[in-house]
Structures are given as structure tokens and as C-alpha cells.
């Protein structure tokens, strides 16, 4: 029987990063992955493939709608080859997952393919598709089994017409009318992909706004922009049935007045969030407790109730984000090595990869109001930037929330071109407890989108933005 200092169950961003950091710190490390490829949801059917399709569809939309304004004329019709677009996406995924194989090999991490199940707190059985199960022994274990798409109790996902994000990444045709249940990150991103490619897209959302976990100003601005892109929104609608009749999907919902509304399309994307995944883990055998939502219970050090077993990522409490899982994987590895790492969960950024992109870190205005914190607001529109006008990406703004008395930055919320990258400036500033004036005093290259951050900081500091 092979023996290890640490075994990680699950090879998504949390699991594989934990494995690398453990190996770097001198631990004999094993990683167990249920599927044939490493990388988990993120690399195979999540972050990476969705970004590939977002980029491809964005290029198509630019060619059809914007090239002419730039003086680029394309004779004849610009056509979508969905099969080739999906093939490019698959190639990106393959290249990325092979990169994880390389990293495991480089760091001398033993990789096991099969379902990892606890036999007890120090032994894990690996059930393979072919051949006999294998058991390994590990002094420490890290559960990193991730999450799966959630659904509603009355919806039967058939993976053909009634689909989750996984199937939406590999459709064989462009839907005529895609009904998206859920106005969160995943639904909006994939809805925008197919809207660009020619689908009619209708979003049905239970809450009274889209991206409900983010600052209200971002929700309002993103919906305004996506409405201009001809995406239809139905907010405060409670879906009560989803039925398939041949190639037609019928979705019935009650609006806020209690009236029944019927939507008909040829595809329905169910994007109502994700649920922690522990199927086959056999946590009970190790004595590991799960909470009432199926998440592994952990303390502040991500340690379960069994001292030598830890858990990270989507399978524990907190935001289901790949970069949050990576930070947790690093933290557990360093704890096992006797170090004293720390994660500030308030400073884990959130991003929506629509166009314009949406990004945020820290407290929302709603949270500050609820907490009774006195704050000030600085906001600057993207359309006032020379760089934004040059690229014709003028939608959006940057909003900075700062403490009214100390000027410390409490939250940064932005929507616009390249905000997924711009938000890191705010994370860095807030990690060092910067004031709005600190950010305003830093030189920003001209012309850049990042100047909106400086201008918003100036606006938060005695309302002294320069270019508006």
C-alpha cells in the first residue's frame, strides 16, 4: 500500500494548487481525480471553456456589428461555424488540462484516476473504471470535490433541450430561442454567447434584479446594457414548471402579481446556482460531518471535525469561485507545513465575464447601509475616458466606496471593458488598507481604462474628479 503525507481528492483549481503547494513544501503528495482529465469543473466545463466561447462569440459580434465603423469591410455574409467554434473551445480545454498534467509531473505528485472514497480517516479507496480498486494511506487528506450545477425539484434535466451550463458549452446548433432560468453569472454569460450568435434569449429570474449578490448599481447597469443587446428580462418571476414537447420547451412562471406567464423556446438553460458535490466520498466512514446543505463543515483553518482531514473550495462554505479555492488550497498546504497563512474573504473579487465585464471586491452599498457604516461614494463613467471612446467600449463605470471618516476604501464596484483585470488594482489597494486618496495619488498610464479607477478615487476624495 502506497503511503503519503497528504492526499487530495479532486483536481480542480483548489485541489491541484493544494497538491503543488504541498509538494513544494516537501510533502509526499497524491491527487485523486474521478474523471479522465485533471482540472475539475473550471478547466473542463466551467471557467475556461465558457471564456473561450465568450471570446469567439465576441469576435463574431464585432465582425457583424462594429468592424464597419472601424473602416473594415467584409464582402459577403459573415457566418458562424458553431462546430469549429466548439472545436476551438475543446482545443483550449485540452491544452489547459495537459498543462496540469505537466505541473503534476514536474512536482512529482502521484496522480490516481478513479473515485476516491474514505475507508477511514487515513485510508482512501480509489475505485477505477477498469481493474481492481486500490487503497492508499495518507497522514492528511484534503477534500476538494467541488460542485455540480443545481436544479429545481420539479425540473428534469434531459441534457438535450433542458440543459445545464455543461451541455450549453457543447451544443450542436444555435438555439432559436433560449430561455435562461436564473439571472446570475453563469446564465448571463452563456445567454450572451448565444445572443451574439443569433439566438433570441429570455432570462427568467426569481429575484427583483439580476446578479443579486453584487452591488445594486452594477445590476442596474448590466441589465440596461444587455437590454440594448436585445436580451429580454423577466424579474420577480417564480418558475413553477418546465416541460418538453418534442423540440419545444414550455416554461411556466408566476409574476410578482401572481399571474401565470408562459415562455416557449427550443432550449432551456437551467442556471440556478451550484451545489456541493460529495457523491461517493463516503465521508461518514472517516467521521467527517456535512451541514444541512451538503457542504463539508470546516473551522477557520478549513479543518473538518476530523483533525487530519481538511476541505476547500466549492464543497465548503463561501463563494463558489476558482480563485477562492486556490487560495484555500495554498492556505491548507502551508498550515500543514507549520506556517501561518491567512485569507481575507472580504477581498476575494467576484467577476461576471459578460461584455461589458462586471467586477467587484469588498462591501456593496447595500451591505454598508445595513451595517450602519458611514461612507462616501466616488463614481466615474467609462464614456469619459479617451481610451474607451477610441475602442468604442463606452458602457459602464467605476464606483468606489470609502469610509466617511477615515477615507479607507471599503468596496470597489466596476462595469466596463477589461474590468475583470482592473479589479486587481482594487484588491491590491484594499489589502494594504489604502484610502481613496492613496488610490487617487497613484499615477495611471494614459490612455487606459484604469484611469477610471483613479478618477473614481478622486471623486470619492472631496468630489474632485478631473475629467467630468
XYZ file of C-alpha atoms in Angstrom, residues 16-464:
449
model
C -4.316 20.829 -7.913
C -2.988 24.067 -6.392
C -3.046 22.433 -2.940
C -1.123 19.482 -4.370
C 1.532 21.726 -5.941
C 1.998 23.762 -2.768
C 2.215 20.614 -0.617
C 4.864 19.202 -2.945
C 6.774 22.498 -2.916
C 6.838 22.288 0.872
C 8.404 18.831 0.806
C 5.374 16.610 1.367
C 4.881 13.333 -0.464
C 1.642 14.096 -2.279
C -1.090 12.210 -4.138
C -4.064 13.610 -6.037
C -7.175 11.599 -6.913
C -9.443 12.546 -9.815
C -12.703 10.847 -10.743
C -12.576 11.892 -14.410
C -10.030 11.148 -17.137
C -8.676 14.710 -17.225
C -7.418 16.899 -14.406
C -8.665 20.435 -13.758
C -12.163 19.876 -12.394
C -15.216 21.865 -13.424
C -13.256 25.077 -14.012
C -10.895 23.798 -16.677
C -13.186 21.218 -18.297
C -16.762 22.516 -18.177
C -16.624 25.902 -16.445
C -14.353 28.944 -16.390
C -12.038 28.110 -19.277
C -14.435 26.740 -21.942
C -17.016 29.437 -21.202
C -14.388 32.161 -21.681
C -13.323 30.547 -24.961
C -16.912 30.746 -26.265
C -17.366 34.261 -24.884
C -14.271 35.404 -26.776
C -15.221 33.627 -30.017
C -18.774 34.976 -29.972
C -17.437 38.462 -29.151
C -15.206 38.349 -32.253
C -18.228 37.363 -34.358
C -20.361 40.159 -32.939
C -17.595 42.686 -33.596
C -17.282 41.478 -37.201
C -21.031 41.791 -37.797
C -21.778 44.989 -35.862
C -18.626 47.023 -35.304
C -15.999 46.379 -37.988
C -17.652 48.707 -40.492
C -17.392 51.655 -38.097
C -13.645 50.943 -37.890
C -13.352 51.044 -41.687
C -13.122 47.271 -42.053
C -15.437 45.970 -44.758
C -16.009 42.246 -45.253
C -17.566 41.275 -48.600
C -20.435 38.769 -48.366
C -22.027 37.385 -45.226
C -20.093 36.686 -42.038
C -21.153 33.223 -40.913
C -20.893 31.263 -37.684
C -19.400 27.787 -37.850
C -20.548 26.523 -34.456
C -18.826 23.169 -34.883
C -15.467 24.876 -35.455
C -16.100 27.285 -32.557
C -16.789 24.369 -30.204
C -13.708 22.552 -31.554
C -11.515 25.574 -30.734
C -13.001 25.637 -27.245
C -12.208 21.931 -26.847
C -8.633 22.520 -28.002
C -8.201 25.278 -25.403
C -9.517 22.917 -22.704
C -7.223 20.094 -23.826
C -4.163 22.339 -23.859
C -5.012 23.676 -20.387
C -5.664 20.272 -18.792
C -2.429 18.920 -20.289
C -0.712 21.842 -18.579
C -1.961 20.470 -15.241
C -0.571 17.020 -16.146
C 2.799 18.702 -16.726
C 2.649 20.500 -13.365
C 1.846 17.254 -11.524
C 4.780 15.533 -13.206
C 7.123 18.469 -12.594
C 6.285 18.494 -8.883
C 6.499 14.672 -8.561
C 2.858 14.352 -7.486
C 1.310 10.898 -7.893
C -1.932 11.066 -9.881
C -4.682 8.476 -9.413
C -7.703 8.340 -11.720
C -10.812 6.925 -10.070
C -13.435 7.689 -7.439
C -11.801 8.488 -4.101
C -13.776 7.119 -1.129
C -12.774 7.158 2.526
C -12.431 3.758 4.203
C -11.483 5.513 7.441
C -9.737 8.750 8.424
C -6.350 7.695 6.995
C -7.221 5.285 4.161
C -8.770 6.152 0.808
C -10.036 3.591 -1.672
C -9.743 4.519 -5.343
C -12.389 2.826 -7.498
C -11.335 2.757 -11.131
C -13.483 2.245 -14.238
C -11.400 -0.833 -15.054
C -9.426 -3.072 -12.765
C -9.430 -3.608 -9.035
C -9.844 -0.797 -6.506
C -6.642 0.494 -4.939
C -6.185 1.763 -1.391
C -3.691 4.382 -0.290
C -2.790 5.665 3.169
C -2.468 9.384 3.915
C -1.449 11.177 7.090
C -3.534 14.169 5.985
C -6.350 14.431 3.436
C -7.831 17.440 1.659
C -11.361 17.173 0.279
C -11.617 19.264 -2.906
C -14.528 17.591 -4.680
C -16.121 20.820 -5.892
C -19.679 21.363 -7.061
C -22.220 20.441 -9.738
C -24.960 22.534 -11.375
C -28.037 22.822 -9.161
C -31.590 22.481 -10.418
C -35.132 22.891 -9.105
C -37.038 19.877 -7.728
C -39.654 19.863 -10.498
C -37.235 20.251 -13.410
C -35.990 17.165 -15.228
C -32.649 17.948 -16.876
C -32.611 15.839 -20.069
C -29.220 17.214 -21.246
C -30.676 17.701 -24.747
C -33.154 20.587 -24.632
C -33.431 21.191 -20.889
C -29.774 21.740 -20.085
C -27.214 22.957 -17.566
C -24.088 25.015 -18.232
C -22.188 21.796 -19.017
C -24.360 20.950 -22.050
C -24.595 24.628 -23.099
C -20.841 24.558 -23.777
C -21.216 21.862 -26.453
C -24.479 22.436 -28.342
C -24.761 21.090 -31.882
C -26.886 24.004 -33.098
C -27.573 27.638 -32.283
C -30.885 27.822 -30.402
C -33.701 29.815 -31.972
C -34.960 30.873 -28.549
C -33.038 30.051 -25.369
C -34.930 30.506 -22.102
C -32.464 31.065 -19.254
C -33.734 30.288 -15.758
C -31.586 32.334 -13.395
C -30.079 35.786 -13.882
C -26.788 35.049 -12.163
C -23.243 34.884 -13.516
C -23.482 31.613 -15.465
C -26.870 32.294 -17.053
C -25.909 35.778 -18.209
C -22.528 34.728 -19.615
C -23.876 31.802 -21.624
C -27.021 33.716 -22.535
C -24.835 36.435 -24.036
C -22.808 33.862 -26.004
C -25.898 32.573 -27.791
C -27.487 36.010 -28.154
C -24.398 37.127 -30.076
C -24.635 34.060 -32.303
C -28.237 34.843 -33.239
C -30.483 33.260 -30.605
C -33.381 35.039 -29.001
C -32.609 34.978 -25.265
C -35.112 35.380 -22.418
C -33.916 35.488 -18.800
C -36.363 34.488 -16.060
C -35.168 35.492 -12.580
C -36.821 34.899 -9.179
C -35.237 37.963 -7.526
C -36.079 41.576 -8.382
C -32.698 42.122 -10.073
C -30.004 40.234 -11.952
C -26.623 39.330 -10.345
C -28.402 39.767 -6.983
C -25.274 39.189 -4.874
C -23.484 42.205 -6.330
C -23.910 45.957 -5.797
C -27.317 47.174 -6.990
C -25.772 49.781 -9.296
C -23.950 47.003 -11.193
C -27.173 45.005 -11.575
C -28.981 48.037 -12.965
C -26.221 48.996 -15.406
C -25.643 45.450 -16.704
C -29.359 44.943 -17.330
C -29.549 48.281 -19.153
C -26.660 47.304 -21.427
C -27.937 43.760 -22.069
C -31.396 45.109 -22.878
C -29.707 47.254 -25.545
C -28.255 43.976 -26.823
C -31.892 42.746 -27.094
C -31.785 40.237 -24.210
C -35.229 40.042 -22.587
C -35.575 40.069 -18.799
C -38.422 38.887 -16.591
C -37.617 39.688 -12.959
C -39.572 38.651 -9.834
C -40.835 35.587 -11.703
C -41.150 32.273 -9.853
C -40.746 29.353 -12.246
C -43.196 26.556 -11.439
C -42.866 24.127 -14.351
C -40.590 23.254 -17.259
C -41.972 20.795 -19.821
C -40.633 19.441 -23.087
C -42.937 18.698 -26.011
C -40.768 17.359 -28.816
C -38.406 20.188 -29.719
C -40.392 22.819 -27.811
C -39.792 23.783 -24.191
C -42.620 25.395 -22.236
C -41.715 27.283 -19.052
C -44.475 28.494 -16.755
C -43.869 31.077 -14.069
C -45.833 33.356 -11.746
C -45.002 37.068 -11.863
C -44.997 39.305 -8.787
C -48.742 39.844 -9.152
C -49.310 36.096 -9.029
C -50.288 35.936 -12.702
C -49.127 32.974 -14.764
C -46.685 33.779 -17.575
C -45.782 31.211 -20.246
C -42.467 31.188 -22.153
C -41.818 28.959 -25.160
C -38.446 28.177 -26.717
C -36.394 25.347 -28.191
C -33.798 25.249 -25.372
C -33.950 25.960 -21.645
C -30.742 26.650 -19.723
C -31.197 25.981 -16.011
C -28.646 28.156 -14.198
C -29.908 28.451 -10.628
C -26.541 28.086 -8.952
C -24.379 25.152 -7.972
C -24.455 22.556 -5.184
C -21.548 20.973 -3.285
C -20.579 17.560 -4.639
C -19.670 14.738 -2.275
C -21.212 11.728 -4.060
C -19.155 8.608 -3.432
C -16.812 10.372 -0.989
C -18.060 8.169 1.863
C -17.396 10.983 4.344
C -19.237 9.069 7.067
C -16.597 6.334 7.097
C -13.988 8.934 8.033
C -16.346 10.601 10.520
C -16.476 13.849 8.528
C -19.603 15.956 9.141
C -21.642 17.625 6.395
C -24.054 20.505 7.054
C -27.736 20.639 6.058
C -26.793 21.957 2.596
C -24.403 19.100 1.884
C -21.262 21.148 2.462
C -18.314 19.799 4.434
C -18.199 21.576 7.795
C -14.881 23.306 8.491
C -13.389 25.680 11.056
C -11.425 28.868 10.385
C -8.422 26.778 9.313
C -10.546 24.748 6.842
C -10.155 21.753 9.139
C -13.076 19.332 9.424
C -14.231 17.798 12.703
C -11.660 15.054 11.986
C -8.304 16.752 12.786
C -6.255 15.266 9.925
C -8.870 15.968 7.207
C -9.355 19.391 5.613
C -11.757 20.659 2.935
C -11.557 23.536 0.448
C -13.349 25.211 -2.452
C -16.948 24.790 -3.570
C -17.532 21.898 -1.170
C -17.230 24.243 1.865
C -18.978 27.497 2.834
C -18.345 30.716 0.974
C -18.353 31.891 -2.624
C -18.009 29.171 -5.264
C -15.056 30.713 -7.090
C -11.987 29.044 -8.578
C -9.616 31.673 -7.185
C -11.127 31.342 -3.699
C -10.475 27.574 -3.914
C -6.866 28.215 -4.998
C -6.233 30.488 -2.013
C -7.741 27.879 0.308
C -5.624 25.103 -1.214
C -2.483 27.154 -0.640
C -3.558 28.010 2.894
C -4.137 24.381 3.934
C -0.799 23.262 2.447
C 1.026 25.977 4.380
C -0.848 25.170 7.603
C 0.226 21.536 7.269
C 3.815 22.754 6.909
C 3.551 24.706 10.162
C 3.239 28.152 8.580
C 0.638 30.794 9.499
C -1.199 31.783 6.291
C -4.330 33.943 6.216
C -7.190 34.639 3.800
C -9.294 37.817 3.934
C -12.555 36.579 2.403
C -13.801 40.148 2.096
C -11.095 40.697 -0.516
C -11.896 37.781 -2.826
C -13.072 39.527 -6.017
C -16.135 38.491 -7.995
C -16.318 38.771 -11.788
C -19.002 38.393 -14.473
C -17.410 37.831 -17.900
C -20.173 39.357 -19.984
C -19.267 42.339 -22.150
C -19.062 44.796 -20.562
C -17.364 42.851 -17.797
C -18.527 43.275 -14.212
C -16.182 43.038 -11.220
C -16.288 43.866 -7.543
C -14.427 43.483 -4.268
C -15.294 44.412 -0.694
C -18.609 45.682 0.625
C -21.590 46.688 -1.505
C -23.531 49.867 -0.831
C -26.433 47.752 0.413
C -24.176 45.972 2.933
C -22.729 49.233 4.249
C -26.207 50.704 4.707
C -27.389 47.598 6.538
C -24.332 47.691 8.824
C -24.862 51.391 9.569
C -21.418 52.350 8.268
C -20.989 55.995 7.236
C -19.494 56.061 3.769
C -18.914 58.257 0.736
C -19.176 57.386 -2.950
C -16.982 58.270 -5.894
C -18.169 57.230 -9.352
C -16.756 57.816 -12.821
C -18.267 56.843 -16.195
C -16.225 54.870 -18.723
C -17.528 57.046 -21.578
C -15.495 59.988 -20.213
C -12.241 58.114 -20.962
C -10.351 58.717 -24.177
C -9.346 55.042 -24.257
C -12.981 53.929 -24.021
C -14.017 56.195 -26.903
C -11.079 55.001 -29.006
C -12.210 51.378 -28.638
C -15.970 52.145 -28.737
C -16.386 50.487 -25.331
C -18.114 53.333 -23.509
C -20.627 51.494 -21.298
C -20.164 51.262 -17.558
C -18.480 52.991 -14.642
C -16.181 52.535 -11.649
C -17.638 53.148 -8.177
C -15.514 53.419 -5.034
C -16.985 53.301 -1.540
C -14.807 54.786 1.201
C -15.246 55.295 4.939
C -16.638 58.773 5.528
C -14.309 59.444 8.466
C -11.068 57.588 7.656
C -11.258 57.547 3.817
C -10.322 53.817 3.836
C -11.616 52.060 0.712
C -14.394 49.659 1.717
C -15.589 48.439 -1.668
C -14.906 48.858 -5.374
C -17.539 48.038 -7.998
C -16.987 48.347 -11.720
C -18.571 47.521 -15.052
C -16.874 48.109 -18.377
C -14.195 46.865 -20.745
C -11.466 44.755 -19.075
C -12.906 45.155 -15.565
C -12.019 41.511 -14.845
C -8.384 42.624 -14.965
C -8.857 46.098 -13.491
C -10.359 44.803 -10.239
C -6.944 43.503 -9.135
C -5.799 47.083 -8.587
C -8.614 47.486 -6.079
C -7.793 44.175 -4.362
C -4.156 45.229 -4.007
C -5.083 48.647 -2.626
C -7.540 47.176 -0.115
C -5.059 44.508 1.025
C -2.821 47.402 2.099
C -5.765 49.303 3.690
C -5.450 52.126 1.154
C -7.523 55.277 1.365
C -9.391 56.675 -1.630
C -6.813 59.471 -1.703
C -3.977 56.908 -1.811
C -5.514 55.448 -4.982
C -6.143 58.912 -6.401
C -2.496 59.928 -5.872
C -1.115 56.969 -7.850
C -0.119 57.704 -11.436
C -2.182 55.791 -14.017
C -0.950 55.447 -17.589
C -2.834 57.451 -20.213
C -4.874 56.476 -22.119
C -6.127 53.390 -20.249
C -9.353 52.017 -18.812
C -7.589 52.040 -15.432
C -7.827 55.837 -15.363
C -11.486 55.350 -14.395
C -10.262 53.871 -11.098
C -8.120 56.942 -10.387
C -10.966 59.281 -11.333
C -13.470 57.410 -9.139
C -10.977 57.638 -6.259
C -10.668 61.381 -6.890
C -14.463 61.632 -6.883
C -14.574 59.821 -3.517
C -11.920 62.238 -2.184
C -13.726 65.581 -1.877
C -15.522 65.124 -5.209
C -12.554 66.220 -7.311
